[in-house]
Amino acid sequence: MAVRSACNGKVQWDGTDIPHVRSWTFDRSEDVTEYSSSSTNCAKQRLSTVEDVTGTVEVYIDPDDAFEAILDLGDTGTFKLYEDATDFWTVPAIITGVSVNAPIEAGDPVEATISFEGNGNVIAPVR
């Protein structure tokens, strides 16, 4: 079985491509509540409760095509996180942080990390 390359991946926010995306991540987790009762025979049981999502989008900053024109801190919307040219995750989110890194000594491109948290149900790629 062959694996796919992410070289054709991209990120959209409410249908608009975010320019100069380097990478993206998102983590899904499920809260679990622990309980015991008269019906659990003195054993702990666990109940799946609430899904949560966190993630980041890493970009290079282009002053002529900046991501800030598309999204900003506190905005709510929907990410489409493309793994490749066709497969994507749909993630309703709120923007919770923007970090900028300017590596002056190395002279590398200025980059930013956009942090987000989930704000609704995630839809996995249809394969």
PDB file of C-alpha atoms in Angstrom:
ATOM      1  CA  MET A   1       0.000   0.000   0.000  1.00  0.00           C
ATOM      2  CA  ALA A   2       1.390   3.427  -0.959  1.00  0.00           C
ATOM      3  CA  VAL A   3       1.208   6.409   1.325  1.00  0.00           C
ATOM      4  CA  ARG A   4       0.166   9.843   0.138  1.00  0.00           C
ATOM      5  CA  SER A   5       2.312  12.954  -0.001  1.00  0.00           C
ATOM      6  CA  ALA A   6       1.085  16.114   1.682  1.00  0.00           C
ATOM      7  CA  CYS A   7       2.880  18.339  -0.847  1.00  0.00           C
ATOM      8  CA  ASN A   8      -0.475  19.324  -2.437  1.00  0.00           C
ATOM      9  CA  GLY A   9      -2.115  19.995   0.918  1.00  0.00           C
ATOM     10  CA  LYS A  10      -3.561  23.359   1.795  1.00  0.00           C
ATOM     11  CA  VAL A  11      -5.806  25.101   4.316  1.00  0.00           C
ATOM     12  CA  GLN A  12      -9.005  27.050   3.709  1.00  0.00           C
ATOM     13  CA  TRP A  13     -10.832  29.271   6.193  1.00  0.00           C
ATOM     14  CA  ASP A  14     -14.503  29.753   5.306  1.00  0.00           C
ATOM     15  CA  GLY A  15     -13.740  28.838   1.687  1.00  0.00           C
ATOM     16  CA  THR A  16     -10.709  31.148   1.260  1.00  0.00           C
ATOM     17  CA  ASP A  17      -7.222  29.680   0.787  1.00  0.00           C
ATOM     18  CA  ILE A  18      -4.721  30.736   3.442  1.00  0.00           C
ATOM     19  CA  PRO A  19      -1.507  31.706   1.611  1.00  0.00           C
ATOM     20  CA  HIS A  20       1.917  30.168   2.212  1.00  0.00           C
ATOM     21  CA  VAL A  21       0.844  27.313   4.518  1.00  0.00           C
ATOM     22  CA  ARG A  22       3.852  25.272   5.694  1.00  0.00           C
ATOM     23  CA  SER A  23       1.980  22.652   7.698  1.00  0.00           C
ATOM     24  CA  TRP A  24      -1.086  22.045   9.807  1.00  0.00           C
ATOM     25  CA  THR A  25      -1.970  19.835  12.759  1.00  0.00           C
ATOM     26  CA  PHE A  26      -5.075  19.038  14.669  1.00  0.00           C
ATOM     27  CA  ASP A  27      -5.729  16.763  17.592  1.00  0.00           C
ATOM     28  CA  ARG A  28      -9.063  15.165  18.366  1.00  0.00           C
ATOM     29  CA  SER A  29      -9.716  13.915  21.868  1.00  0.00           C
ATOM     30  CA  GLU A  30     -12.655  12.552  23.765  1.00  0.00           C
ATOM     31  CA  ASP A  31     -13.408  13.419  27.373  1.00  0.00           C
ATOM     32  CA  VAL A  32     -14.121  10.342  29.447  1.00  0.00           C
ATOM     33  CA  THR A  33     -16.071  10.349  32.700  1.00  0.00           C
ATOM     34  CA  GLU A  34     -15.215   7.670  35.238  1.00  0.00           C
ATOM     35  CA  TYR A  35     -17.966   6.268  37.435  1.00  0.00           C
ATOM     36  CA  SER A  36     -19.002   3.311  39.538  1.00  0.00           C
ATOM     37  CA  SER A  37     -22.385   2.322  40.868  1.00  0.00           C
ATOM     38  CA  SER A  38     -24.302  -0.510  42.451  1.00  0.00           C
ATOM     39  CA  SER A  39     -24.514  -2.066  38.989  1.00  0.00           C
ATOM     40  CA  THR A  40     -20.771  -2.063  38.154  1.00  0.00           C
ATOM     41  CA  ASN A  41     -19.767  -4.873  40.543  1.00  0.00           C
ATOM     42  CA  CYS A  42     -17.142  -2.732  42.348  1.00  0.00           C
ATOM     43  CA  ALA A  43     -15.387  -1.926  39.070  1.00  0.00           C
ATOM     44  CA  LYS A  44     -14.778   1.457  37.506  1.00  0.00           C
ATOM     45  CA  GLN A  45     -16.605   2.121  34.254  1.00  0.00           C
ATOM     46  CA  ARG A  46     -15.983   4.872  31.755  1.00  0.00           C
ATOM     47  CA  LEU A  47     -18.375   6.857  29.636  1.00  0.00           C
ATOM     48  CA  SER A  48     -17.339   8.741  26.509  1.00  0.00           C
ATOM     49  CA  THR A  49     -18.727  12.257  26.785  1.00  0.00           C
ATOM     50  CA  VAL A  50     -17.482  15.280  24.830  1.00  0.00           C
ATOM     51  CA  GLU A  51     -15.175  15.543  21.806  1.00  0.00           C
ATOM     52  CA  ASP A  52     -12.545  18.297  21.750  1.00  0.00           C
ATOM     53  CA  VAL A  53     -10.242  19.597  19.028  1.00  0.00           C
ATOM     54  CA  THR A  54      -7.097  21.730  19.095  1.00  0.00           C
ATOM     55  CA  GLY A  55      -4.680  22.501  16.307  1.00  0.00           C
ATOM     56  CA  THR A  56      -2.286  24.806  14.518  1.00  0.00           C
ATOM     57  CA  VAL A  57      -1.629  26.154  11.047  1.00  0.00           C
ATOM     58  CA  GLU A  58       1.938  27.253  10.271  1.00  0.00           C
ATOM     59  CA  VAL A  59       2.433  29.874   7.554  1.00  0.00           C
ATOM     60  CA  TYR A  60       5.083  32.125   6.066  1.00  0.00           C
ATOM     61  CA  ILE A  61       4.085  35.784   6.230  1.00  0.00           C
ATOM     62  CA  ASP A  62       3.836  37.649   2.930  1.00  0.00           C
ATOM     63  CA  PRO A  63       3.028  41.342   3.490  1.00  0.00           C
ATOM     64  CA  ASP A  64       1.347  41.487   0.070  1.00  0.00           C
ATOM     65  CA  ASP A  65      -0.786  38.375   0.712  1.00  0.00           C
ATOM     66  CA  ALA A  66      -1.113  38.177   4.490  1.00  0.00           C
ATOM     67  CA  PHE A  67      -3.252  35.671   6.382  1.00  0.00           C
ATOM     68  CA  GLU A  68      -4.426  38.498   8.663  1.00  0.00           C
ATOM     69  CA  ALA A  69      -6.752  39.644   5.870  1.00  0.00           C
ATOM     70  CA  ILE A  70      -8.505  36.245   6.085  1.00  0.00           C
ATOM     71  CA  LEU A  71      -8.691  35.490   9.810  1.00  0.00           C
ATOM     72  CA  ASP A  72      -7.771  37.025  13.148  1.00  0.00           C
ATOM     73  CA  LEU A  73      -7.736  36.273  16.841  1.00  0.00           C
ATOM     74  CA  GLY A  74     -11.227  35.436  18.147  1.00  0.00           C
ATOM     75  CA  ASP A  75     -12.736  34.769  14.721  1.00  0.00           C
ATOM     76  CA  THR A  76     -15.056  31.787  14.330  1.00  0.00           C
ATOM     77  CA  GLY A  77     -15.406  29.875  11.100  1.00  0.00           C
ATOM     78  CA  THR A  78     -14.607  26.577   9.434  1.00  0.00           C
ATOM     79  CA  PHE A  79     -11.248  25.177   8.398  1.00  0.00           C
ATOM     80  CA  LYS A  80     -10.845  22.723   5.557  1.00  0.00           C
ATOM     81  CA  LEU A  81      -7.541  21.003   6.304  1.00  0.00           C
ATOM     82  CA  TYR A  82      -6.408  19.312   3.089  1.00  0.00           C
ATOM     83  CA  GLU A  83      -4.132  16.285   3.503  1.00  0.00           C
ATOM     84  CA  ASP A  84      -3.469  16.283  -0.236  1.00  0.00           C
ATOM     85  CA  ALA A  85      -5.197  17.718  -3.316  1.00  0.00           C
ATOM     86  CA  THR A  86      -8.579  16.091  -2.569  1.00  0.00           C
ATOM     87  CA  ASP A  87      -8.875  14.684   0.987  1.00  0.00           C
ATOM     88  CA  PHE A  88      -9.724  17.163   3.743  1.00  0.00           C
ATOM     89  CA  TRP A  89     -11.008  17.433   7.308  1.00  0.00           C
ATOM     90  CA  THR A  90     -13.796  19.940   8.001  1.00  0.00           C
ATOM     91  CA  VAL A  91     -13.187  21.580  11.379  1.00  0.00           C
ATOM     92  CA  PRO A  92     -15.423  24.339  12.814  1.00  0.00           C
ATOM     93  CA  ALA A  93     -13.090  26.418  14.987  1.00  0.00           C
ATOM     94  CA  ILE A  94     -12.306  29.579  16.907  1.00  0.00           C
ATOM     95  CA  ILE A  95      -8.901  31.247  16.499  1.00  0.00           C
ATOM     96  CA  THR A  96      -7.266  31.264  19.945  1.00  0.00           C
ATOM     97  CA  GLY A  97      -3.718  32.422  19.233  1.00  0.00           C
ATOM     98  CA  VAL A  98      -1.298  33.866  16.707  1.00  0.00           C
ATOM     99  CA  SER A  99       2.461  33.566  17.266  1.00  0.00           C
ATOM    100  CA  VAL A 100       5.021  35.247  14.997  1.00  0.00           C
ATOM    101  CA  ASN A 101       8.633  34.113  14.637  1.00  0.00           C
ATOM    102  CA  ALA A 102      11.166  36.446  12.969  1.00  0.00           C
ATOM    103  CA  PRO A 103      14.514  34.584  12.780  1.00  0.00           C
ATOM    104  CA  ILE A 104      16.713  37.671  12.338  1.00  0.00           C
ATOM    105  CA  GLU A 105      20.092  35.989  12.826  1.00  0.00           C
ATOM    106  CA  ALA A 106      19.423  33.220  10.298  1.00  0.00           C
ATOM    107  CA  GLY A 107      17.646  35.518   7.849  1.00  0.00           C
ATOM    108  CA  ASP A 108      14.937  32.929   7.315  1.00  0.00           C
ATOM    109  CA  PRO A 109      11.382  33.886   6.290  1.00  0.00           C
ATOM    110  CA  VAL A 110       9.104  35.352   8.935  1.00  0.00           C
ATOM    111  CA  GLU A 111       6.571  32.749   9.967  1.00  0.00           C
ATOM    112  CA  ALA A 112       3.434  32.562  12.080  1.00  0.00           C
ATOM    113  CA  THR A 113       1.568  29.843  13.933  1.00  0.00           C
ATOM    114  CA  ILE A 114      -2.209  30.147  14.100  1.00  0.00           C
ATOM    115  CA  SER A 115      -3.725  28.196  17.023  1.00  0.00           C
ATOM    116  CA  PHE A 116      -7.346  27.100  17.132  1.00  0.00           C
ATOM    117  CA  GLU A 117      -9.840  25.108  19.169  1.00  0.00           C
ATOM    118  CA  GLY A 118     -12.843  23.192  17.920  1.00  0.00           C
ATOM    119  CA  ASN A 119     -16.228  24.859  17.769  1.00  0.00           C
ATOM    120  CA  GLY A 120     -18.516  22.090  16.504  1.00  0.00           C
ATOM    121  CA  ASN A 121     -18.534  18.651  14.910  1.00  0.00           C
ATOM    122  CA  VAL A 122     -15.516  17.513  12.890  1.00  0.00           C
ATOM    123  CA  ILE A 123     -16.124  15.808   9.547  1.00  0.00           C
ATOM    124  CA  ALA A 124     -13.472  13.325   8.438  1.00  0.00           C
ATOM    125  CA  PRO A 125     -12.371  12.957   4.806  1.00  0.00           C
ATOM    126  CA  VAL A 126     -14.588  10.776   2.632  1.00  0.00           C
ATOM    127  CA  ARG A 127     -12.329   8.105   1.197  1.00  0.00           C
TER     128      ARG A 127
END
